[in-house]
Short mmCIF file of C-alpha atoms in Angstrom, two decimals:
data_model
loop_
_atom_site.label_atom_id
_atom_site.label_comp_id
_atom_site.label_asym_id
_atom_site.label_seq_id
_atom_site.Cartn_x
_atom_site.Cartn_y
_atom_site.Cartn_z
CA UNK A 1375 0.00 0.00 0.00
CA UNK A 1376 2.88 2.44 0.75
CA UNK A 1377 4.24 1.93 -2.76
CA UNK A 1378 0.83 2.55 -4.28
CA UNK A 1379 0.11 5.72 -2.27
CA UNK A 1380 3.59 7.08 -2.93
CA UNK A 1381 3.28 6.55 -6.66
CA UNK A 1382 -0.15 8.20 -6.73
CA UNK A 1383 1.27 11.17 -4.86
CA UNK A 1384 4.10 11.45 -7.37
CA UNK A 1385 1.61 11.40 -10.25
CA UNK A 1386 -0.38 14.19 -8.63
CA UNK A 1387 2.73 16.30 -8.13
CA UNK A 1388 3.81 15.86 -11.73
CA UNK A 1389 0.35 16.46 -13.12
CA UNK A 1390 -0.53 19.72 -11.37
CA UNK A 1391 1.32 22.11 -13.72
CA UNK A 1392 0.38 20.22 -16.86
CA UNK A 1393 -3.35 20.77 -17.25
CA UNK A 1394 -4.74 21.25 -20.81
CA UNK A 1395 -7.45 21.24 -23.46
CA UNK A 1396 -7.51 19.35 -26.75
CA UNK A 1397 -9.77 18.49 -29.70
CA UNK A 1398 -10.02 14.76 -28.85
CA UNK A 1399 -11.28 13.40 -25.55
CA UNK A 1400 -9.14 10.94 -23.54
CA UNK A 1401 -12.23 8.84 -22.78
CA UNK A 1402 -15.97 9.21 -22.23
CA UNK A 1403 -16.36 6.91 -19.21
CA UNK A 1404 -15.29 7.72 -15.61
CA UNK A 1405 -12.57 5.05 -15.45
CA UNK A 1406 -10.90 6.16 -18.67
CA UNK A 1407 -11.15 9.82 -17.66
CA UNK A 1408 -9.61 9.10 -14.24
CA UNK A 1409 -6.71 7.28 -15.91
CA UNK A 1410 -6.04 10.29 -18.14
CA UNK A 1411 -6.64 8.32 -21.32
CA UNK A 1412 -4.08 5.61 -20.51
CA UNK A 1413 -5.35 2.04 -20.72
CA UNK A 1414 -4.52 0.23 -23.98
CA UNK A 1415 -2.67 -2.40 -21.90
CA UNK A 1416 -4.98 -2.37 -18.85
CA UNK A 1417 -6.45 -5.88 -18.92
CA UNK A 1418 -9.49 -7.07 -16.98
CA UNK A 1419 -11.11 -3.67 -17.50
CA UNK A 1420 -14.24 -3.29 -19.62
CA UNK A 1421 -13.69 0.46 -19.85
CA UNK A 1422 -10.14 -0.02 -21.19
CA UNK A 1423 -11.55 -2.23 -23.95
CA UNK A 1424 -13.07 0.95 -25.42
CA UNK A 1425 -9.47 2.01 -26.16
CA UNK A 1426 -8.20 -1.42 -27.25
CA UNK A 1427 -10.64 -4.16 -28.36
CA UNK A 1428 -7.95 -6.82 -27.82
CA UNK A 1429 -8.49 -6.46 -24.05
CA UNK A 1430 -11.99 -7.98 -24.13
CA UNK A 1431 -10.67 -11.54 -23.77
CA UNK A 1432 -8.99 -10.61 -20.47
CA UNK A 1433 -12.38 -10.11 -18.79
CA UNK A 1434 -13.26 -12.71 -16.17
CA UNK A 1435 -17.05 -12.52 -16.42
CA UNK A 1436 -19.28 -14.23 -18.98
CA UNK A 1437 -21.06 -10.92 -19.56
CA UNK A 1438 -20.70 -7.38 -18.22
CA UNK A 1439 -21.83 -3.87 -19.02
CA UNK A 1440 -21.50 -0.28 -17.85
CA UNK A 1441 -23.41 2.96 -18.40
CA UNK A 1442 -22.05 6.42 -17.67
CA UNK A 1443 -23.01 10.06 -18.00
CA UNK A 1444 -21.26 13.32 -17.32
CA UNK A 1445 -20.35 16.72 -18.69
CA UNK A 1446 -17.62 18.12 -20.90
CA UNK A 1447 -16.82 21.78 -20.22
CA UNK A 1448 -14.41 24.05 -22.08
CA UNK A 1449 -13.71 27.76 -22.27
CA UNK A 1450 -11.36 29.92 -24.34
CA UNK A 1451 -10.21 33.50 -24.09
CA UNK A 1452 -8.30 36.01 -26.20
CA UNK A 1453 -6.44 38.98 -24.70
CA UNK A 1454 -5.38 41.86 -26.94
CA UNK A 1455 -1.98 42.93 -25.60
CA UNK A 1456 -2.27 46.57 -26.71
CA UNK A 1457 -5.14 47.38 -24.34
CA UNK A 1458 -5.52 44.20 -22.23
CA UNK A 1459 -9.05 43.71 -23.59
CA UNK A 1460 -10.18 40.16 -22.74
CA UNK A 1461 -12.83 38.25 -24.71
CA UNK A 1462 -14.29 35.02 -23.26
CA UNK A 1463 -16.08 32.27 -25.13
CA UNK A 1464 -19.59 31.07 -24.36
CA UNK A 1465 -21.38 27.82 -25.35
CA UNK A 1466 -19.22 25.92 -22.87
CA UNK A 1467 -21.00 22.70 -21.81
CA UNK A 1468 -21.90 19.39 -23.45
CA UNK A 1469 -23.53 16.19 -22.22
CA UNK A 1470 -21.13 13.22 -22.15
CA UNK A 1471 -22.77 9.76 -22.33
CA UNK A 1472 -20.96 6.42 -22.58
CA UNK A 1473 -21.85 2.73 -22.71
CA UNK A 1474 -19.96 -0.55 -22.96
CA UNK A 1475 -20.82 -4.26 -22.91
CA UNK A 1476 -19.06 -7.59 -23.45
CA UNK A 1477 -20.12 -11.23 -23.89
CA UNK A 1478 -18.00 -14.39 -23.83
CA UNK A 1479 -18.71 -16.48 -26.94
CA UNK A 1480 -15.91 -18.96 -26.26
CA UNK A 1481 -13.09 -19.03 -23.70
CA UNK A 1482 -10.84 -17.30 -26.25
CA UNK A 1483 -13.45 -15.24 -28.13
CA UNK A 1484 -15.36 -12.18 -26.88
CA UNK A 1485 -17.93 -9.88 -28.45
CA UNK A 1486 -18.22 -6.27 -27.33
CA UNK A 1487 -20.18 -3.09 -27.92
CA UNK A 1488 -19.14 0.47 -27.13
CA UNK A 1489 -20.63 3.96 -27.36
CA UNK A 1490 -18.42 7.00 -26.75
CA UNK A 1491 -17.48 10.51 -27.90
CA UNK A 1492 -14.02 10.56 -29.52
CA UNK A 1493 -13.95 14.26 -30.56
CA UNK A 1494 -15.63 17.32 -29.13
CA UNK A 1495 -14.97 21.03 -29.58
CA UNK A 1496 -17.34 23.95 -29.03
CA UNK A 1497 -16.81 27.67 -28.59
CA UNK A 1498 -18.59 30.92 -29.42
CA UNK A 1499 -16.69 34.19 -29.15
CA UNK A 1500 -18.55 37.52 -28.70
CA UNK A 1501 -19.37 39.80 -31.62
CA UNK A 1502 -16.66 42.23 -30.46
CA UNK A 1503 -13.88 39.62 -30.71
CA UNK A 1504 -11.20 40.95 -33.09
CA UNK A 1505 -10.51 37.58 -34.71
CA UNK A 1506 -14.15 36.94 -35.66
CA UNK A 1507 -13.42 37.24 -39.40
CA UNK A 1508 -11.31 34.05 -39.17
CA UNK A 1509 -13.53 32.17 -36.72
CA UNK A 1510 -16.18 33.23 -34.23
CA UNK A 1511 -17.84 29.97 -33.28
CA UNK A 1512 -17.64 26.22 -33.83
CA UNK A 1513 -19.53 23.17 -32.61
CA UNK A 1514 -18.00 19.77 -33.38
CA UNK A 1515 -19.63 16.74 -31.75
CA UNK A 1516 -19.14 13.02 -32.42
CA UNK A 1517 -21.12 10.03 -31.13
CA UNK A 1518 -19.48 6.69 -31.95
CA UNK A 1519 -21.07 3.23 -31.80
CA UNK A 1520 -18.91 0.22 -32.64
CA UNK A 1521 -19.13 -3.56 -32.35
CA UNK A 1522 -15.95 -5.24 -31.10
CA UNK A 1523 -14.45 -8.70 -31.47
CA UNK A 1524 -11.46 -10.04 -29.54
CA UNK A 1525 -9.63 -13.34 -30.06
CA UNK A 1526 -6.88 -14.87 -27.93
CA UNK A 1527 -4.29 -16.82 -29.95
CA UNK A 1528 -2.68 -17.89 -26.68
CA UNK A 1529 -3.53 -16.91 -23.08
CA UNK A 1530 -0.95 -14.12 -23.32
CA UNK A 1531 -1.51 -12.93 -26.90
CA UNK A 1532 -4.74 -11.49 -28.27
CA UNK A 1533 -5.98 -9.33 -31.11
CA UNK A 1534 -9.10 -7.22 -31.50
CA UNK A 1535 -11.06 -5.24 -34.03
CA UNK A 1536 -13.79 -2.63 -33.66
CA UNK A 1537 -16.13 -1.55 -36.47
CA UNK A 1538 -19.06 0.84 -36.51
CA UNK A 1539 -20.40 4.27 -37.33
CA UNK A 1540 -19.79 7.73 -35.90
CA UNK A 1541 -22.35 10.51 -36.08
CA UNK A 1542 -20.43 13.70 -36.85
CA UNK A 1543 -22.19 17.02 -36.29
CA UNK A 1544 -20.50 20.26 -37.30
CA UNK A 1545 -21.37 23.95 -37.37
CA UNK A 1546 -19.19 27.00 -37.89
CA UNK A 1547 -19.62 30.78 -37.77
CA UNK A 1548 -17.42 33.67 -38.88
CA UNK A 1549 -18.03 37.32 -39.69
CA UNK A 1550 -17.75 38.85 -43.16
CA UNK A 1551 -18.17 42.37 -44.50
CA UNK A 1552 -19.73 43.60 -47.74
CA UNK A 1553 -19.68 47.14 -49.20
CA UNK A 1554 -22.90 49.16 -49.12
CA UNK A 1555 -23.21 51.31 -52.28
CA UNK A 1556 -25.56 54.21 -52.87
CA UNK A 1557 -27.79 51.93 -54.95
CA UNK A 1558 -27.77 48.67 -52.94
CA UNK A 1559 -29.08 46.50 -55.76
CA UNK A 1560 -26.17 47.37 -58.05
CA UNK A 1561 -22.45 46.63 -57.93
CA UNK A 1562 -20.02 49.09 -56.35
CA UNK A 1563 -18.44 51.29 -59.02
CA UNK A 1564 -17.17 54.81 -59.60
CA UNK A 1565 -20.74 55.88 -60.33
CA UNK A 1566 -22.15 53.85 -57.44
CA UNK A 1567 -19.57 54.32 -54.67
CA UNK A 1568 -19.57 52.57 -51.32
CA UNK A 1569 -21.12 54.62 -48.52
CA UNK A 1570 -20.33 52.16 -45.73
CA UNK A 1571 -19.59 48.52 -44.93
CA UNK A 1572 -22.10 45.99 -43.57
CA UNK A 1573 -20.92 43.17 -41.30
CA UNK A 1574 -22.94 39.95 -40.96
CA UNK A 1575 -22.23 36.37 -39.90
CA UNK A 1576 -21.83 33.47 -42.31
CA UNK A 1577 -23.04 30.21 -40.76
CA UNK A 1578 -22.85 26.66 -42.05
CA UNK A 1579 -23.81 23.33 -40.51
CA UNK A 1580 -24.29 19.68 -41.33
CA UNK A 1581 -24.19 16.16 -39.94
CA UNK A 1582 -23.67 12.64 -41.21
CA UNK A 1583 -22.94 9.07 -40.09
CA UNK A 1584 -19.39 8.12 -41.09
CA UNK A 1585 -17.60 4.75 -40.77
CA UNK A 1586 -15.06 4.25 -37.99
CA UNK A 1587 -12.82 1.44 -36.85
CA UNK A 1588 -10.04 0.45 -34.46
CA UNK A 1589 -7.47 -2.37 -34.27
CA UNK A 1590 -5.53 -3.62 -31.28
CA UNK A 1591 -3.21 -6.24 -29.82
CA UNK A 1592 -2.14 -7.34 -26.33
CA UNK A 1593 0.91 -9.31 -25.23
CA UNK A 1594 1.14 -10.37 -21.57
CA UNK A 1595 4.83 -11.18 -21.21
CA UNK A 1596 4.31 -12.46 -17.66
CA UNK A 1597 1.76 -11.94 -14.84
CA UNK A 1598 3.24 -8.51 -14.04
CA UNK A 1599 4.13 -6.97 -17.41
CA UNK A 1600 1.90 -6.35 -20.44
CA UNK A 1601 2.62 -4.57 -23.72
CA UNK A 1602 -0.27 -3.55 -25.96
CA UNK A 1603 -1.13 -1.22 -28.79
CA UNK A 1604 -4.16 0.13 -30.64
CA UNK A 1605 -4.83 2.12 -33.77
CA UNK A 1606 -7.90 4.35 -33.99
CA UNK A 1607 -8.60 5.05 -37.63
CA UNK A 1608 -9.33 8.52 -38.93
CA UNK A 1609 -12.99 9.44 -39.30
CA UNK A 1610 -13.38 10.87 -42.77
CA UNK A 1611 -16.17 11.75 -45.19
CA UNK A 1612 -18.16 14.61 -46.71
CA UNK A 1613 -20.84 16.42 -44.73
CA UNK A 1614 -23.99 17.71 -46.50
CA UNK A 1615 -23.70 21.35 -45.42
CA UNK A 1616 -26.25 24.13 -45.51
CA UNK A 1617 -25.47 27.82 -45.04
CA UNK A 1618 -27.27 31.01 -44.07
CA UNK A 1619 -26.63 34.69 -43.41
CA UNK A 1620 -27.13 35.72 -39.76
CA UNK A 1621 -27.66 39.46 -39.29
CA UNK A 1622 -28.70 39.32 -35.63
CA UNK A 1623 -25.45 41.05 -34.62
CA UNK A 1624 -24.93 43.09 -37.75
CA UNK A 1625 -22.72 46.16 -37.73
CA UNK A 1626 -22.58 49.11 -40.11
CA UNK A 1627 -19.28 51.01 -40.24
CA UNK A 1628 -17.46 53.48 -42.43
CA UNK A 1629 -15.55 52.49 -45.57
CA UNK A 1630 -12.26 52.49 -43.62
CA UNK A 1631 -13.59 49.68 -41.45
CA UNK A 1632 -14.12 52.02 -38.50
CA UNK A 1633 -16.33 54.91 -37.56
CA UNK A 1634 -19.72 55.97 -38.83
CA UNK A 1635 -20.95 55.34 -42.39
CA UNK A 1636 -22.51 58.00 -44.57
CA UNK A 1637 -26.18 58.63 -43.78
CA UNK A 1638 -27.36 57.13 -47.07
CA UNK A 1639 -25.80 53.78 -46.08
CA UNK A 1640 -28.33 53.20 -43.28
CA UNK A 1641 -31.42 52.53 -45.46
CA UNK A 1642 -29.25 51.04 -48.23
CA UNK A 1643 -27.80 48.47 -45.81
CA UNK A 1644 -31.27 47.22 -44.93
CA UNK A 1645 -32.03 46.62 -48.60
CA UNK A 1646 -28.63 45.04 -49.24
CA UNK A 1647 -29.05 42.68 -46.30
CA UNK A 1648 -32.14 41.16 -47.86
CA UNK A 1649 -30.26 40.53 -51.11
CA UNK A 1650 -27.40 38.58 -49.52
CA UNK A 1651 -27.25 34.81 -50.00
CA UNK A 1652 -24.99 32.17 -48.47
CA UNK A 1653 -23.47 29.01 -49.94
CA UNK A 1654 -21.67 26.37 -47.84
CA UNK A 1655 -18.02 25.55 -48.26
CA UNK A 1656 -16.62 22.19 -49.32
CA UNK A 1657 -17.93 19.63 -46.81
CA UNK A 1658 -14.94 17.29 -46.55
CA UNK A 1659 -13.95 16.43 -42.99
CA UNK A 1660 -11.19 14.23 -41.55
CA UNK A 1661 -10.78 13.77 -37.80
CA UNK A 1662 -7.28 12.46 -37.08
CA UNK A 1663 -6.37 8.87 -36.38
CA UNK A 1664 -3.83 7.86 -33.73
CA UNK A 1665 -1.64 4.93 -32.79
CA UNK A 1666 -1.05 4.18 -29.10
CA UNK A 1667 1.53 1.86 -27.53
CA UNK A 1668 1.29 1.11 -23.81
CA UNK A 1669 3.16 -0.74 -21.07
CA UNK A 1670 1.45 -1.89 -17.90
CA UNK A 1671 3.05 -3.22 -14.72
CA UNK A 1672 1.35 -4.71 -11.70
CA UNK A 1673 3.88 -3.65 -9.06
CA UNK A 1674 2.10 -5.13 -6.04
CA UNK A 1675 -1.19 -6.81 -5.23
CA UNK A 1676 -2.67 -3.34 -4.65
CA UNK A 1677 -0.96 -1.03 -7.16
CA UNK A 1678 -0.81 -1.04 -10.98
CA UNK A 1679 0.58 1.61 -13.31
CA UNK A 1680 0.55 2.13 -17.07
CA UNK A 1681 2.40 4.44 -19.44
CA UNK A 1682 1.14 5.08 -22.99
CA UNK A 1683 2.76 6.90 -25.87
CA UNK A 1684 0.64 7.89 -28.85
CA UNK A 1685 1.24 9.39 -32.26
CA UNK A 1686 -1.59 11.62 -33.45
CA UNK A 1687 -1.91 12.11 -37.20
CA UNK A 1688 -2.81 15.78 -36.97
CA UNK A 1689 -1.44 16.70 -40.40
CA UNK A 1690 -4.25 14.69 -41.97
CA UNK A 1691 -6.98 16.60 -40.17
CA UNK A 1692 -9.43 18.58 -42.28
CA UNK A 1693 -12.51 20.64 -41.52
CA UNK A 1694 -15.09 21.98 -44.01
CA UNK A 1695 -14.30 25.14 -45.94
CA UNK A 1696 -15.71 28.59 -45.30
CA UNK A 1697 -19.25 29.52 -46.28
CA UNK A 1698 -19.46 32.21 -48.96
CA UNK A 1699 -21.74 35.26 -48.77
CA UNK A 1700 -22.75 36.72 -52.12
CA UNK A 1701 -24.27 40.11 -52.89
CA UNK A 1702 -24.52 42.51 -55.84
CA UNK A 1703 -20.84 43.45 -55.48
CA UNK A 1704 -19.52 39.88 -55.43
CA UNK A 1705 -18.70 37.14 -52.93
CA UNK A 1706 -16.75 37.20 -49.66
CA UNK A 1707 -15.64 34.53 -47.18
CA UNK A 1708 -13.28 34.07 -44.26
CA UNK A 1709 -9.63 33.11 -44.42
CA UNK A 1710 -6.87 31.45 -42.40
CA UNK A 1711 -8.81 28.86 -40.36
CA UNK A 1712 -7.08 25.51 -39.51
CA UNK A 1713 -3.88 26.27 -41.47
CA UNK A 1714 -0.47 24.79 -40.57
CA UNK A 1715 -1.71 21.53 -39.04
CA UNK A 1716 0.86 18.95 -37.99
CA UNK A 1717 1.27 15.58 -36.24
CA UNK A 1718 3.05 14.76 -33.00
CA UNK A 1719 3.55 12.51 -30.00
CA UNK A 1720 1.60 12.51 -26.74
CA UNK A 1721 1.91 10.58 -23.49
CA UNK A 1722 -0.34 9.36 -20.68
CA UNK A 1723 0.57 7.96 -17.27
CA UNK A 1724 -1.93 6.33 -14.92
CA UNK A 1725 -1.82 4.72 -11.51
CA UNK A 1726 -4.49 2.60 -9.80
CA UNK A 1727 -4.44 1.54 -6.16
CA UNK A 1728 -6.81 -0.72 -4.23
CA UNK A 1729 -7.37 1.01 -0.89
CA UNK A 1730 -9.64 -1.80 0.29
CA UNK A 1731 -11.35 -4.79 -1.28
CA UNK A 1732 -14.19 -2.51 -2.39
CA UNK A 1733 -12.55 0.90 -2.97
CA UNK A 1734 -10.11 1.76 -5.79
CA UNK A 1735 -8.36 5.09 -6.37
CA UNK A 1736 -7.06 6.34 -9.73
CA UNK A 1737 -4.80 9.19 -10.87
CA UNK A 1738 -3.60 10.10 -14.33
CA UNK A 1739 -1.79 12.76 -16.29
CA UNK A 1740 -1.33 13.29 -19.99
CA UNK A 1741 0.23 15.60 -22.54
CA UNK A 1742 -0.81 15.89 -26.20
CA UNK A 1743 1.05 17.52 -29.09
CA UNK A 1744 0.21 20.90 -30.51
CA UNK A 1745 -2.12 20.68 -33.48
CA UNK A 1746 -1.32 24.07 -35.02
CA UNK A 1747 1.75 26.27 -35.26
CA UNK A 1748 1.71 29.64 -33.50
CA UNK A 1749 0.88 31.87 -36.49
CA UNK A 1750 -2.39 29.99 -37.08
CA UNK A 1751 -3.54 29.59 -33.47
CA UNK A 1752 -6.86 31.08 -32.38
CA UNK A 1753 -9.28 30.35 -29.52
CA UNK A 1754 -12.16 28.72 -31.43
CA UNK A 1755 -10.36 25.59 -32.65
CA UNK A 1756 -7.39 26.00 -30.31
CA UNK A 1757 -4.48 23.74 -31.12
CA UNK A 1758 -1.58 24.55 -28.80
CA UNK A 1759 0.20 21.82 -26.85
CA UNK A 1760 -2.07 20.33 -24.22
CA UNK A 1761 -1.96 18.27 -21.03
CA UNK A 1762 -4.31 17.16 -18.24
CA UNK A 1763 -4.53 15.90 -14.67
CA UNK A 1764 -7.17 13.33 -13.68
CA UNK A 1765 -8.47 11.58 -10.58
CA UNK A 1766 -11.23 9.15 -9.74
CA UNK A 1767 -12.67 6.51 -7.43
CA UNK A 1768 -14.33 3.14 -7.84
CA UNK A 1769 -16.64 1.67 -5.19
CA UNK A 1770 -18.08 -1.84 -5.30
CA UNK A 1771 -21.66 -1.39 -4.14
CA UNK A 1772 -25.25 -2.07 -5.28
CA UNK A 1773 -24.22 -5.49 -6.63
CA UNK A 1774 -21.86 -3.81 -9.08
CA UNK A 1775 -19.34 -0.98 -9.17
CA UNK A 1776 -19.90 2.79 -9.11
CA UNK A 1777 -17.11 4.85 -10.69
CA UNK A 1778 -16.35 8.56 -10.67
CA UNK A 1779 -13.83 10.30 -12.92
CA UNK A 1780 -12.75 13.94 -13.21
CA UNK A 1781 -10.16 15.77 -15.29
CA UNK A 1782 -8.92 19.36 -15.44
CA UNK A 1783 -7.47 20.75 -18.67
CA UNK A 1784 -5.61 23.95 -19.53
CA UNK A 1785 -4.17 24.84 -22.92
CA UNK A 1786 -0.65 26.18 -23.22
CA UNK A 1787 -0.83 29.97 -23.55
CA UNK A 1788 0.35 31.38 -26.88
CA UNK A 1789 0.77 34.88 -28.28
CA UNK A 1790 -0.10 35.29 -31.97
CA UNK A 1791 -0.12 38.35 -34.22
CA UNK A 1792 -2.65 37.59 -36.95
CA UNK A 1793 -5.95 37.85 -35.02
CA UNK A 1794 -6.31 41.61 -34.61
CA UNK A 1795 -7.28 43.39 -37.79
CA UNK A 1796 -9.74 45.56 -39.67
CA UNK A 1797 -11.87 44.87 -42.73
CA UNK A 1798 -12.25 47.89 -44.97
CA UNK A 1799 -12.98 48.30 -48.67
CA UNK A 1800 -9.62 46.73 -49.54
CA UNK A 1801 -10.43 43.61 -47.50
CA UNK A 1802 -9.10 42.16 -44.27
CA UNK A 1803 -5.78 43.51 -43.03
CA UNK A 1804 -4.13 42.43 -39.78
CA UNK A 1805 -2.40 44.95 -37.52
CA UNK A 1806 0.26 42.63 -36.11
CA UNK A 1807 -0.83 43.39 -32.55
CA UNK A 1808 -0.21 40.40 -30.28
CA UNK A 1809 -3.20 38.45 -28.98
CA UNK A 1810 -2.77 36.02 -26.10
CA UNK A 1811 -4.78 32.81 -26.65
CA UNK A 1812 -5.72 30.69 -23.62
CA UNK A 1813 -8.11 27.86 -22.83
CA UNK A 1814 -9.18 25.51 -20.07
CA UNK A 1815 -11.80 22.89 -19.36
CA UNK A 1816 -13.05 19.99 -17.28
CA UNK A 1817 -14.41 16.48 -17.79
CA UNK A 1818 -16.43 14.54 -15.27
CA UNK A 1819 -18.46 11.37 -15.42
CA UNK A 1820 -20.30 8.96 -13.13
CA UNK A 1821 -20.93 5.36 -14.15
CA UNK A 1822 -22.24 2.02 -12.98
CA UNK A 1823 -20.80 -1.35 -14.04
CA UNK A 1824 -22.26 -4.80 -13.42
CA UNK A 1825 -21.29 -8.36 -14.28
CA UNK A 1826 -23.93 -10.91 -15.30
#
């Protein structure tokens, strides 16, 4: 017990300064959350089988299942360094359900079913946010349901596969500006000059069921040491997008991009607004795959630890293109979103200690690679290097097991110079003023597991 408590204390000390926020979730169930996403080698755990289907054959029960529910919370902020103006995001909370089940078909063959949320990102910046022309709001949600099959070649070597569908829901908002001429139904020209500039929001959204899969293996070298790995395939497809013009927060400014427009622009803008149409961008989406390799050691009868290293294929990520707003003077859209994506390595470390026969404690920490380089960072999608600290408890009660998991996340602060700008008649021009981008969030979940 001393070894277990000491190791958990060390994990807590290491994890405190590493909190973070990322596009993908470490897990959707309380056990996986408490372990910080580590678990591809954690045998005899139904929740870990959601990360690696090869672990199903390590279960001791003929049938088992768990249900869980919680919340995912995230918030971003942007601070303009020139005047210390701080803008905070809204739309912060999402429901987080999870489910898992397993059945023994033969001593060396198991069937499983899982439901989780592999990716989630949501943020809405205020209408005064200076980077709103690149991105003002996004809502990305995924619900994945997969059937799993696990086969043991030998008692120590097993393989697994997971196949299913993921419901991907996506919406995006950014601001655009169009010139308001004297005659709003005609194109801007020398004889029909611009009298002001109208700002509206371009919104697009869509959803679709896309195929998803995972592969895994497990090698128990001896009763204490296990090596395992899993590959989660990329979720890719084309969303059927629709678009619209939202003028609920419209602004009317002078042709320089600031100040008051000419008086004639006020009634002309109302007419022009009714003539604007929106078309969605290209709907292709790819949510990155990742390969994870883990090592697990059972140090004592009461303490087990696992370390995972993962490679996230961030350079293959793709989100739909900008919606286009068209008026008498032409078409406009945003620019710059999701550029400079890249891949990288992340790590997770988890410890689990049995305090008593019925009570188990868990701690975890993790760090994920940055998704975007500094020049392209912004608070809606985020993308700086991330990390997290997790904790949880399991309690055998009510003829089953009740689990609680919690995680705190904090993105690495970055200062970027392409978010502050003005949109005048010549288009969008950045000022080069530094903007500090920050983010944080939490995950929590409560679940109940029972063997049959």
